[in-house]
Coordinates of C-alpha atoms in Angstrom, one line a residue:
Chain A
X1 CA -193.7 -115.9 103.3
X2 CA -190.2 -115.0 104.5
X3 CA -188.8 -111.5 103.9
X4 CA -186.2 -112.7 101.3
X5 CA -188.9 -114.5 99.4
X6 CA -191.1 -111.3 99.4
X7 CA -188.1 -109.2 98.2
X8 CA -187.5 -111.6 95.2
X9 CA -191.2 -111.7 94.3
X10 CA -191.4 -107.9 94.5
X11 CA -188.4 -107.5 92.2
X12 CA -189.8 -110.0 89.7
X13 CA -193.2 -108.3 89.8
X14 CA -191.7 -104.8 89.3
X15 CA -189.4 -106.0 86.5
X16 CA -192.3 -107.7 84.7
X17 CA -194.6 -104.7 85.1
X18 CA -191.9 -102.3 83.8
X19 CA -191.4 -104.5 80.7
X20 CA -195.1 -104.6 80.0
X21 CA -195.4 -100.8 80.4
X22 CA -192.4 -100.2 78.2
X23 CA -193.8 -102.5 75.5
X24 CA -197.2 -100.7 75.6
X25 CA -195.5 -97.3 75.4
X26 CA -193.4 -98.4 72.5
X27 CA -196.5 -99.8 70.7
X28 CA -198.4 -96.6 71.2
X29 CA -195.4 -94.5 70.1
X30 CA -195.3 -96.4 66.8
X31 CA -198.8 -95.1 65.8
X32 CA -198.0 -91.6 64.8
X33 CA -201.1 -89.5 64.5
X34 CA -199.6 -86.2 63.4
X35 CA -197.7 -84.8 60.4
X36 CA -194.2 -86.0 59.7
X37 CA -192.0 -83.8 57.6
X38 CA -189.1 -85.4 55.8
X39 CA -186.5 -84.4 53.2
X40 CA -187.2 -86.8 50.4
X41 CA -184.8 -87.8 47.6
X42 CA -186.4 -89.6 44.7
X43 CA -184.9 -89.7 41.2
X44 CA -185.3 -92.3 38.5
X45 CA -183.7 -91.9 35.0
X46 CA -186.4 -91.2 32.4
X47 CA -186.9 -93.6 29.5
X48 CA -185.1 -92.1 26.5
X49 CA -188.0 -92.1 24.1
X50 CA -191.0 -91.8 26.4
X51 CA -190.9 -88.9 28.7
X52 CA -193.9 -88.7 31.0
X53 CA -196.2 -85.9 30.0
X54 CA -197.3 -83.3 32.5
X55 CA -196.3 -82.8 36.1
X56 CA -194.0 -85.5 37.5
X57 CA -195.8 -87.5 40.1
X58 CA -194.7 -87.5 43.8
X59 CA -193.1 -91.0 43.7
X60 CA -196.7 -91.9 44.0
X61 CA -198.6 -94.9 45.3
X62 CA -200.0 -95.2 41.9
X63 CA -196.7 -96.7 40.9
X64 CA -196.7 -99.2 43.6
X65 CA -199.6 -101.5 43.2
X66 CA -198.2 -103.8 40.6
X67 CA -195.3 -105.0 42.7
X68 CA -195.4 -103.0 45.8
X69 CA -192.3 -101.1 44.6
X70 CA -192.0 -97.6 43.4
X71 CA -191.6 -98.5 39.8
X72 CA -191.3 -95.6 37.3
X73 CA -194.6 -94.7 35.5
X74 CA -195.4 -95.7 31.9
X75 CA -195.5 -93.2 29.1
X76 CA -198.7 -91.4 28.7
X77 CA -200.2 -93.1 25.7
X78 CA -203.2 -90.8 25.3
X79 CA -205.6 -93.4 24.0
X80 CA -209.4 -93.2 23.8
X81 CA -212.0 -95.9 23.6
X82 CA -215.8 -96.5 23.7
X83 CA -216.9 -98.1 27.0
X84 CA -219.2 -101.1 26.2
X85 CA -222.8 -100.8 27.4
X86 CA -223.3 -102.3 30.8
X87 CA -219.6 -102.1 31.8
X88 CA -218.6 -99.7 34.6
X89 CA -215.3 -97.8 34.1
X90 CA -212.7 -96.9 36.7
X91 CA -209.9 -94.5 36.0
X92 CA -206.5 -96.2 35.6
X93 CA -203.4 -95.9 37.6
X94 CA -199.7 -96.1 36.6
X95 CA -199.3 -98.3 33.6
X96 CA -203.0 -99.2 33.7
X97 CA -205.0 -96.8 31.6
X98 CA -208.5 -98.0 32.7
X99 CA -210.3 -100.8 34.5
X100 CA -213.8 -102.0 33.5
X101 CA -216.0 -104.3 35.6
X102 CA -219.1 -106.1 34.6
X103 CA -221.6 -108.5 36.3
X104 CA -223.9 -111.2 34.9
X105 CA -225.7 -114.2 36.4
X106 CA -222.7 -116.3 35.4
X107 CA -220.3 -114.2 37.5
X108 CA -218.2 -111.0 37.6
X109 CA -215.4 -110.0 35.3
X110 CA -212.6 -107.4 35.2
X111 CA -211.1 -105.9 32.1
X112 CA -207.9 -103.9 32.1
X113 CA -206.1 -101.8 29.5
X114 CA -202.3 -101.6 30.1
X115 CA -199.7 -100.0 27.9
X116 CA -196.0 -101.0 27.9
X117 CA -193.2 -99.7 25.7
X118 CA -191.8 -101.9 22.8
X119 CA -192.9 -105.4 21.9
X120 CA -193.2 -106.3 25.7
X121 CA -192.3 -109.9 25.1
X122 CA -194.3 -110.6 21.9
X123 CA -197.5 -112.5 21.2
X124 CA -196.5 -116.1 22.0
X125 CA -194.7 -115.4 25.2
X126 CA -197.6 -113.3 26.5
X127 CA -200.3 -115.9 25.5
X128 CA -198.2 -118.6 27.3
X129 CA -198.1 -116.4 30.4
X130 CA -201.9 -115.7 30.3
X131 CA -202.5 -119.5 29.9
X132 CA -200.5 -120.0 33.1
X133 CA -202.4 -117.1 34.9
X134 CA -205.8 -118.8 34.5
X135 CA -204.4 -122.2 35.5
X136 CA -204.7 -123.8 32.0
X137 CA -202.2 -126.2 30.6
X138 CA -200.0 -124.5 28.0
X139 CA -200.1 -126.1 24.5
X140 CA -196.9 -127.5 23.0
X141 CA -195.0 -125.3 20.7
X142 CA -196.7 -126.4 17.4
X143 CA -200.2 -126.4 18.9
X144 CA -199.5 -122.9 20.4
X145 CA -198.6 -121.6 16.9
X146 CA -201.7 -123.2 15.4
X147 CA -203.9 -121.7 18.3
X148 CA -202.5 -118.2 17.7
X149 CA -202.9 -118.5 13.9
X150 CA -206.6 -119.2 14.5
X151 CA -207.2 -116.1 16.6
X152 CA -209.0 -113.0 15.3
X153 CA -206.8 -110.3 13.8
X154 CA -208.1 -106.8 13.1
X155 CA -207.4 -103.1 12.9
X156 CA -208.8 -100.8 15.6
X157 CA -210.5 -97.4 15.0
X158 CA -207.1 -95.7 15.2
X159 CA -205.6 -98.1 12.6
X160 CA -203.6 -100.1 15.1
X161 CA -202.9 -103.8 14.3
X162 CA -204.5 -106.1 16.9
X163 CA -204.9 -109.7 17.7
X164 CA -207.6 -111.0 20.1
X165 CA -207.1 -114.3 21.9
X166 CA -209.8 -116.4 23.4
X167 CA -208.3 -118.8 25.9
X168 CA -211.7 -120.5 26.1
X169 CA -210.8 -122.2 22.8
X170 CA -208.1 -124.1 24.6
X171 CA -210.6 -125.7 27.0
X172 CA -214.0 -125.9 25.1
X173 CA -215.4 -128.4 27.5
X174 CA -214.5 -126.5 30.6
X175 CA -217.2 -125.8 33.2
X176 CA -218.8 -122.3 32.9
X177 CA -217.5 -121.3 36.3
X178 CA -213.8 -122.1 35.4
X179 CA -211.4 -119.2 35.1
X180 CA -210.7 -118.0 31.6
X181 CA -209.5 -115.0 29.7
X182 CA -210.1 -112.9 26.6
X183 CA -206.9 -111.0 25.7
X184 CA -205.9 -108.6 23.0
X185 CA -202.5 -107.3 22.0
X186 CA -202.6 -104.0 20.1
X187 CA -199.5 -102.5 18.5
X188 CA -199.8 -98.8 19.4
X189 CA -197.2 -96.7 17.6
X190 CA -194.3 -99.0 18.7
X191 CA -195.7 -99.6 22.2
X192 CA -197.9 -102.5 23.1
X193 CA -201.4 -102.2 24.6
X194 CA -202.8 -105.2 26.4
X195 CA -206.5 -105.6 26.9
X196 CA -207.4 -108.4 29.2
X197 CA -210.8 -109.6 30.4
X198 CA -210.7 -112.2 33.1
X199 CA -213.6 -114.0 34.7
X200 CA -215.6 -117.3 34.5
X201 CA -215.8 -118.9 31.1
X202 CA -219.6 -118.6 31.1
X203 CA -219.4 -114.8 31.5
X204 CA -216.7 -114.4 28.9
X205 CA -218.8 -116.1 26.3
X206 CA -221.5 -113.6 26.8
X207 CA -219.1 -110.6 26.9
X208 CA -216.9 -111.5 23.9
X209 CA -218.7 -109.3 21.4
X210 CA -218.5 -106.3 23.8
X211 CA -214.8 -107.1 24.5
X212 CA -214.0 -107.1 20.8
X213 CA -216.0 -103.9 20.3
X214 CA -213.9 -102.2 23.0
X215 CA -210.7 -103.4 21.4
X216 CA -211.9 -102.2 18.0
X217 CA -212.7 -98.8 19.4
X218 CA -209.1 -98.0 20.5
X219 CA -207.9 -94.8 19.0
X220 CA -205.5 -91.9 19.6
X221 CA -207.0 -89.3 21.9
X222 CA -208.4 -86.5 19.8
Chain B
X1 CA -196.9 -121.0 104.4
X2 CA -200.2 -119.3 105.3
X3 CA -203.5 -119.9 103.6
X4 CA -203.7 -116.5 101.7
X5 CA -200.4 -117.1 99.9
X6 CA -201.3 -120.7 99.0
X7 CA -203.8 -119.7 96.3
X8 CA -201.5 -117.3 94.4
X9 CA -198.7 -119.8 94.5
X10 CA -201.0 -122.5 93.2
X11 CA -202.2 -120.2 90.4
X12 CA -198.5 -119.3 89.6
X13 CA -197.6 -122.9 89.4
X14 CA -200.6 -123.6 87.2
X15 CA -199.7 -120.8 84.8
X16 CA -196.0 -121.8 84.8
X17 CA -196.8 -125.5 84.3
X18 CA -194.4 -127.4 82.0
X19 CA -197.4 -129.1 80.5
X20 CA -198.7 -125.7 79.3
X21 CA -195.2 -125.1 77.7
X22 CA -195.3 -128.5 75.8
X23 CA -198.9 -127.9 74.6
X24 CA -197.9 -124.3 73.5
X25 CA -194.9 -125.6 71.6
X26 CA -197.0 -128.3 69.9
X27 CA -199.7 -125.8 68.9
X28 CA -196.9 -123.6 67.5
X29 CA -195.5 -126.5 65.5
X30 CA -199.0 -127.3 64.1
X31 CA -199.6 -123.6 63.2
X32 CA -196.2 -123.4 61.4
X33 CA -196.8 -126.5 59.3
X34 CA -200.4 -125.5 58.6
X35 CA -199.5 -121.9 57.7
X36 CA -196.7 -123.1 55.4
X37 CA -199.2 -125.3 53.5
X38 CA -201.9 -122.6 53.5
X39 CA -199.4 -120.1 52.0
X40 CA -199.0 -122.1 48.8
X41 CA -202.6 -121.6 47.8
X42 CA -203.4 -118.3 49.5
X43 CA -200.2 -116.2 49.5
X44 CA -197.8 -115.1 52.2
X45 CA -199.8 -112.2 53.5
X46 CA -203.1 -114.1 54.0
X47 CA -201.1 -116.9 55.8
X48 CA -199.4 -114.4 58.0
X49 CA -202.6 -112.7 58.9
X50 CA -204.6 -115.9 59.6
X51 CA -202.0 -118.0 61.5
X52 CA -199.5 -115.6 63.0
X53 CA -201.1 -112.2 63.3
X54 CA -204.4 -113.3 64.8
X55 CA -205.4 -114.2 68.4
X56 CA -207.7 -116.9 67.0
X57 CA -209.4 -117.8 63.8
X58 CA -212.5 -119.9 62.9
X59 CA -211.9 -123.0 60.9
X60 CA -214.8 -124.4 58.9
X61 CA -216.7 -121.3 59.9
X62 CA -217.3 -122.4 63.5
X63 CA -214.2 -124.2 65.1
X64 CA -212.0 -121.6 66.9
X65 CA -208.3 -122.3 66.6
X66 CA -205.7 -120.3 68.6
X67 CA -203.5 -118.0 66.5
X68 CA -199.7 -117.7 67.1
X69 CA -200.2 -114.4 68.8
X70 CA -202.4 -116.0 71.5
X71 CA -200.1 -119.0 71.8
X72 CA -197.0 -116.9 72.2
X73 CA -198.7 -114.6 74.7
X74 CA -199.7 -117.6 76.7
X75 CA -196.1 -118.9 76.5
X76 CA -194.7 -115.6 77.6
X77 CA -197.0 -115.7 80.7
X78 CA -196.1 -119.3 81.2
X79 CA -192.4 -118.6 81.1
X80 CA -192.7 -115.6 83.5
X81 CA -194.9 -117.6 85.9
X82 CA -192.5 -120.5 85.9
X83 CA -189.6 -118.2 86.6
X84 CA -191.5 -116.4 89.4
X85 CA -192.6 -119.6 91.1
X86 CA -189.0 -121.0 91.0
X87 CA -187.8 -117.7 92.5
X88 CA -190.4 -117.7 95.2
X89 CA -189.5 -121.3 96.0
X90 CA -185.8 -120.2 96.2
X91 CA -185.0 -122.7 93.4
X92 CA -184.2 -120.2 90.7
X93 CA -180.5 -120.7 90.1
X94 CA -178.4 -118.4 87.9
X95 CA -178.4 -120.8 84.9
X96 CA -182.2 -121.2 85.0
X97 CA -182.7 -117.5 85.5
X98 CA -180.6 -116.8 82.4
X99 CA -182.4 -119.4 80.3
X100 CA -185.8 -118.1 81.3
X101 CA -184.7 -114.5 80.7
X102 CA -183.4 -115.5 77.2
X103 CA -186.7 -117.3 76.3
X104 CA -188.7 -114.3 77.5
X105 CA -186.6 -112.0 75.5
X106 CA -187.1 -114.2 72.4
X107 CA -190.9 -113.9 72.8
X108 CA -190.6 -110.2 73.5
X109 CA -188.6 -109.9 70.2
X110 CA -191.6 -111.4 68.4
X111 CA -193.9 -108.8 69.9
X112 CA -191.5 -105.9 69.0
X113 CA -191.2 -107.2 65.4
X114 CA -195.0 -107.7 65.1
X115 CA -196.0 -104.3 66.6
X116 CA -193.1 -102.1 65.6
X117 CA -191.6 -103.8 62.5
X118 CA -192.5 -102.7 59.0
X119 CA -192.0 -104.3 55.6
X120 CA -191.6 -102.2 52.4
X121 CA -190.1 -102.3 49.0
X122 CA -187.7 -100.1 47.1
X123 CA -187.5 -100.3 43.3
X124 CA -184.6 -98.6 41.5
X125 CA -183.5 -98.3 37.9
X126 CA -179.8 -98.1 37.3
X127 CA -178.8 -94.5 38.1
X128 CA -181.9 -94.1 40.2
X129 CA -181.8 -93.1 43.9
X130 CA -184.2 -92.8 46.8
X131 CA -184.1 -92.2 50.6
X132 CA -187.5 -93.8 51.3
X133 CA -189.1 -97.2 50.8
X134 CA -192.7 -97.8 50.1
X135 CA -195.1 -99.9 52.2
X136 CA -197.9 -100.7 49.7
X137 CA -200.2 -101.9 52.5
X138 CA -200.7 -98.5 54.1
X139 CA -201.6 -95.1 52.7
X140 CA -200.7 -91.6 53.7
X141 CA -201.8 -88.1 52.8
X142 CA -198.7 -86.3 51.5
X143 CA -198.3 -82.5 50.9
X144 CA -195.4 -80.9 49.2
X145 CA -194.6 -77.7 47.3
X146 CA -195.4 -78.0 43.6
X147 CA -193.9 -78.6 41.1
X148 CA -192.3 -81.9 42.1
X149 CA -188.5 -82.1 42.3
X150 CA -186.0 -84.9 42.9
X151 CA -185.3 -83.4 46.4
X152 CA -188.0 -81.7 48.5
X153 CA -189.7 -81.4 51.9
X154 CA -192.8 -83.6 52.1
X155 CA -195.2 -83.6 55.0
X156 CA -197.3 -86.7 55.4
X157 CA -199.7 -88.3 57.8
X158 CA -201.3 -91.8 57.8
X159 CA -204.8 -92.2 56.3
X160 CA -205.5 -94.7 59.1
X161 CA -207.0 -92.7 61.9
X162 CA -208.4 -89.9 59.7
X163 CA -212.1 -89.3 60.3
X164 CA -214.7 -86.9 58.8
X165 CA -214.8 -83.7 60.8
X166 CA -211.1 -83.7 61.8
X167 CA -209.2 -80.4 61.3
X168 CA -205.5 -80.9 60.7
X169 CA -203.4 -77.7 61.1
X170 CA -200.6 -78.0 58.5
X171 CA -197.0 -77.6 59.9
X172 CA -196.1 -73.8 59.8
X173 CA -199.7 -72.8 60.2
X174 CA -200.3 -71.6 56.6
X175 CA -203.5 -73.5 56.3
X176 CA -205.7 -76.2 57.8
X177 CA -206.8 -79.4 56.2
X178 CA -210.4 -80.2 57.1
X179 CA -211.4 -83.9 56.5
X180 CA -214.9 -84.1 55.0
X181 CA -215.0 -87.7 54.0
X182 CA -212.8 -90.8 54.2
X183 CA -213.4 -93.9 52.1
X184 CA -211.1 -96.8 53.0
X185 CA -211.5 -98.3 49.5
X186 CA -213.0 -96.5 46.6
X187 CA -213.7 -96.7 42.9
X188 CA -213.7 -93.5 40.8
X189 CA -215.5 -92.2 37.8
X190 CA -213.9 -89.8 35.3
X191 CA -215.4 -86.4 34.5
X192 CA -217.4 -86.7 31.3
X193 CA -216.8 -84.1 28.6
X194 CA -219.0 -81.0 29.1
X195 CA -220.2 -82.1 32.5
X196 CA -220.5 -79.4 35.3
X197 CA -217.5 -79.1 37.6
X198 CA -217.9 -81.3 40.7
X199 CA -217.9 -79.7 44.1
X200 CA -214.6 -81.3 45.0
X201 CA -211.8 -80.7 42.5
X202 CA -209.3 -83.4 41.4
X203 CA -206.5 -82.7 39.0
X204 CA -206.4 -86.3 37.6
X205 CA -210.0 -85.8 36.3
X206 CA -211.9 -87.9 38.8
X207 CA -215.4 -86.6 39.1
X208 CA -216.7 -88.8 41.9
X209 CA -215.5 -91.5 44.2
X210 CA -217.6 -94.2 45.6
X211 CA -217.1 -96.7 48.4
X212 CA -216.3 -100.3 47.4
X213 CA -215.9 -103.4 49.5
X214 CA -212.3 -103.9 50.7
X215 CA -210.2 -106.2 48.4
X216 CA -208.6 -109.4 49.7
X217 CA -205.1 -108.1 49.3
X218 CA -204.2 -104.9 51.1
X219 CA -202.0 -103.9 48.2
X220 CA -205.1 -103.5 46.1
X221 CA -206.6 -100.9 48.4
X222 CA -207.4 -97.5 46.9
X223 CA -208.6 -95.0 49.6
X224 CA -210.2 -91.7 48.8
X225 CA -210.4 -88.4 50.8
X226 CA -212.6 -85.4 50.4
X227 CA -210.9 -82.4 52.0
X228 CA -211.4 -78.7 52.5
X229 CA -208.2 -76.6 52.5
X230 CA -208.7 -73.5 54.7
X231 CA -206.4 -70.6 54.7
X232 CA -206.9 -66.9 55.5
X233 CA -209.9 -65.7 53.4
X234 CA -209.6 -68.8 51.3
X235 CA -211.4 -72.2 51.1
X236 CA -211.0 -74.9 48.5
X237 CA -212.5 -78.3 48.3
X238 CA -210.4 -81.2 46.8
X239 CA -210.9 -84.9 46.3
X240 CA -208.0 -87.3 46.4
X241 CA -208.1 -90.9 45.2
X242 CA -205.4 -93.6 45.6
X243 CA -205.4 -94.2 41.9
X244 CA -204.5 -90.6 41.0
X245 CA -201.5 -90.3 38.6
X246 CA -201.0 -86.7 39.5
X247 CA -201.4 -84.8 42.7
X248 CA -204.0 -82.1 43.1
X249 CA -202.5 -78.7 43.3
X250 CA -203.9 -75.9 45.5
X251 CA -202.5 -72.3 45.7
X252 CA -202.4 -71.3 49.4
X253 CA -200.5 -68.4 50.9
X254 CA -198.8 -67.6 47.6
X255 CA -197.4 -71.2 47.3
X256 CA -198.6 -74.0 45.1
X257 CA -199.1 -77.1 47.3
X258 CA -199.5 -80.6 45.8
X259 CA -201.9 -82.9 47.7
X260 CA -201.7 -86.6 47.1
X261 CA -202.7 -89.9 48.5
X262 CA -199.8 -92.3 48.2
X263 CA -198.6 -95.6 49.7
X264 CA -196.7 -95.0 53.0
X265 CA -193.1 -93.8 52.5
X266 CA -190.7 -95.0 55.2
X267 CA -187.7 -92.7 55.5
X268 CA -184.4 -94.5 55.3
X269 CA -181.3 -93.6 57.2
X270 CA -179.4 -93.1 53.9
X271 CA -180.0 -92.4 50.2
X272 CA -179.6 -95.6 48.2
X273 CA -178.4 -95.2 44.6
X274 CA -178.4 -98.2 42.2
X275 CA -175.1 -98.3 40.3
X276 CA -175.4 -101.7 38.6
X277 CA -177.9 -104.6 38.5
X278 CA -176.7 -108.0 37.3
X279 CA -178.6 -111.3 36.7
X280 CA -177.4 -114.7 35.5
X281 CA -179.9 -117.0 33.9
X282 CA -180.2 -120.8 34.1
X283 CA -178.7 -122.0 30.8
X284 CA -181.2 -122.0 27.9
X285 CA -184.0 -120.5 30.0
X286 CA -185.4 -117.1 31.0
X287 CA -185.3 -118.0 34.7
X288 CA -182.9 -116.0 36.8
X289 CA -180.4 -118.1 38.7
X290 CA -178.7 -115.3 40.6
X291 CA -179.3 -111.6 40.7
X292 CA -177.5 -108.9 42.6
X293 CA -177.1 -105.1 42.8
X294 CA -174.2 -102.7 43.4
X295 CA -175.5 -99.7 45.3
X296 CA -174.0 -96.5 46.8
X297 CA -175.2 -95.9 50.3
X298 CA -175.1 -92.1 51.2
X299 CA -176.0 -91.5 54.8
X300 CA -177.3 -88.1 55.9
X301 CA -174.0 -87.7 57.8
X302 CA -170.8 -89.5 57.2
X303 CA -169.0 -91.0 54.2
X304 CA -170.7 -92.8 51.4
X305 CA -169.8 -96.4 50.6
X306 CA -170.4 -98.9 47.8
X307 CA -172.2 -102.1 48.8
X308 CA -172.9 -105.3 46.9
X309 CA -176.4 -106.8 47.7
X310 CA -177.2 -110.3 46.6
X311 CA -179.9 -112.8 47.4
X312 CA -178.1 -114.1 50.4
X313 CA -176.1 -111.0 51.3
X314 CA -178.5 -108.3 52.6
X315 CA -177.4 -104.8 53.5
X316 CA -177.9 -103.9 57.1
X317 CA -178.3 -100.2 58.0
X318 CA -179.3 -99.2 61.5
X319 CA -182.7 -101.0 62.2
X320 CA -183.2 -101.6 58.4
X321 CA -182.3 -104.7 56.4
X322 CA -182.3 -104.6 52.5
X323 CA -182.8 -107.9 50.8
X324 CA -182.4 -108.4 47.0
X325 CA -186.0 -109.4 46.5
X326 CA -186.7 -109.5 42.7
X327 CA -186.3 -107.5 39.5
X328 CA -188.5 -106.3 36.7
X329 CA -187.9 -105.5 33.1
X330 CA -189.7 -102.4 31.8
X331 CA -191.2 -102.3 28.4
X332 CA -188.3 -100.3 27.1
X333 CA -185.8 -103.0 28.3
X334 CA -184.5 -101.2 31.4
X335 CA -184.2 -103.3 34.5
X336 CA -185.6 -102.4 37.9
X337 CA -183.9 -103.9 40.9
X338 CA -186.4 -104.5 43.7
X339 CA -185.3 -104.7 47.3
X340 CA -187.5 -105.9 50.2
X341 CA -186.8 -103.4 53.1
X342 CA -187.5 -104.6 56.6
X343 CA -187.5 -102.2 59.5
X344 CA -187.1 -104.0 62.8
X345 CA -186.1 -102.4 66.0
X346 CA -185.8 -105.8 67.6
X347 CA -183.4 -107.1 65.0
X348 CA -180.6 -107.9 67.5
X349 CA -183.0 -109.2 70.2
X350 CA -183.1 -112.8 68.9
X351 CA -179.3 -113.0 68.9
X352 CA -179.1 -111.7 72.5
X353 CA -181.9 -114.1 73.5
X354 CA -180.2 -117.1 71.9
X355 CA -176.9 -116.2 73.6
X356 CA -178.6 -115.8 77.0
X357 CA -180.5 -119.1 76.6
X358 CA -177.5 -121.0 75.5
X359 CA -175.2 -119.5 78.2
X360 CA -177.9 -120.1 80.8
X361 CA -178.1 -123.8 79.8
X362 CA -174.3 -124.0 79.9
X363 CA -174.2 -122.5 83.4
X364 CA -177.0 -124.8 84.6
X365 CA -175.9 -128.1 83.1
X366 CA -172.2 -127.3 83.5
X367 CA -172.8 -126.5 87.2
X368 CA -174.7 -129.8 87.7
X369 CA -171.9 -131.7 85.9
X370 CA -169.2 -130.1 88.1
X371 CA -171.3 -130.9 91.2
X372 CA -171.6 -134.6 90.1
X373 CA -167.9 -134.8 89.4
X374 CA -167.2 -133.3 92.8
X375 CA -169.7 -135.8 94.5
X376 CA -168.0 -138.8 92.7
X377 CA -164.6 -137.6 93.9
X378 CA -165.9 -137.2 97.5
X379 CA -167.4 -140.7 97.3
X380 CA -164.2 -142.2 96.0
X381 CA -162.2 -140.4 98.7
X382 CA -164.6 -141.8 101.4
X383 CA -164.3 -145.3 100.1

């Protein structure tokens, strides 16, 4: 190899090596292992009628899961309930008051209790949304009204008006492993409490009585 | 050329082969189409992880398929080897060198974005402000003086990398945080009425945390930490869970310190305040046609400015780009404007790379064109 060729090759090799070392250093530098102290500014206007009780959270991750954004927390609704037998309870986060999970031979299900201020869209709009969430075909307007009219209406232990909706009624011939939902909308002193149990249709059939018992047990925290 | 240099040259030519480039480009094309179709059913994150963030993945459980990371690394080596072999053969002209440099820079930009870039969200109600965005895919242990205030000093460190037995001296040296247990994803049980106090205190009322299998989506992760806070003549055990609504407060050195597990907060170069959020609906529907936000950008130093951010007009601030991503209506009717915040140190690299590549091609092909014109003229002059 001639001297000029060697010089060019050496320059290229040096340049390439430097690039690789710089990239490695930068990659290692991105993984900070120590404490980082920052001056944080975080302020969101509070809802006029529903100030959050207790100590304000630190713009917490608890607010993020629903959308990944730092949404403001829901009002503390101070509800209590009776956990159905065989269900395991997990403490809630943000707008979610509590999560239950259950398991049977027919599959696993998850039940959540969420509270939003106001009417939160109303019964029909929410049922239409739920129908979409489990991949069912939404009934036409008149059929939707008839479907809702057939659903179970009751008062909970706290005297709250509630409607329980079984989306399984829309697809009575569906396979036991197809996705379905039991939902309840409870009017809690002007706010709306959503109780949703999702899982395979077979599981929901077996869990319906326990789901209704949970909804009926909703009461103000004593 | 002597025998010892022949083998490296042959290897260099093999690595820099044009066939390898064509195969690489074809595999990238297939991965892009496949990933786009896969995304419809499985979501953007899963598609990104499987096709673009992996070295390889197994299809049908046994068939290895190269991921975009591997293909782009091979193409980087291919481009480098091609340039080197041309240089060693003294055939690397200025135009070709520029084009190769541009393409290498483009691939390097991909690596910089992949390893150093970060995606986050910022949600603001009208009148709300923040100087940090949240990355819901990563968690951090945050400590600040209690009670919480709109402006305060927060010390944080990533949960990734924490291990049982680690002792973390807190900045200022007032106390040390001893890590007793780390659960990457955990469920929690509440403290039943009348039950004895658990060994590790939690102000949200969590009595115990237990390991759970990691969820499919990283946004659903809820880690848990058991910590011992050690100060002079003082020791307190606390338990933090990703689902806690309130931090756990410990009094150390005469100060009340709030400990919390939260999604990673990425400091922004300015405080962003939402002045006005607007949306236009498609006629007769509840589907948004256009939405946009007016924000005030207040940098730590320098004058504040008002900026309009819409779906196709992002705000660019140092290495950050703010896209109008979506919005949410709260139960009380207030609207939350949500921005996707992308931190990318290599943001300008693709522009420079494209310019270099285009300029290199112009120099190369322009030079050849001029040479041909000159030859034609010479031929005409001779005849």
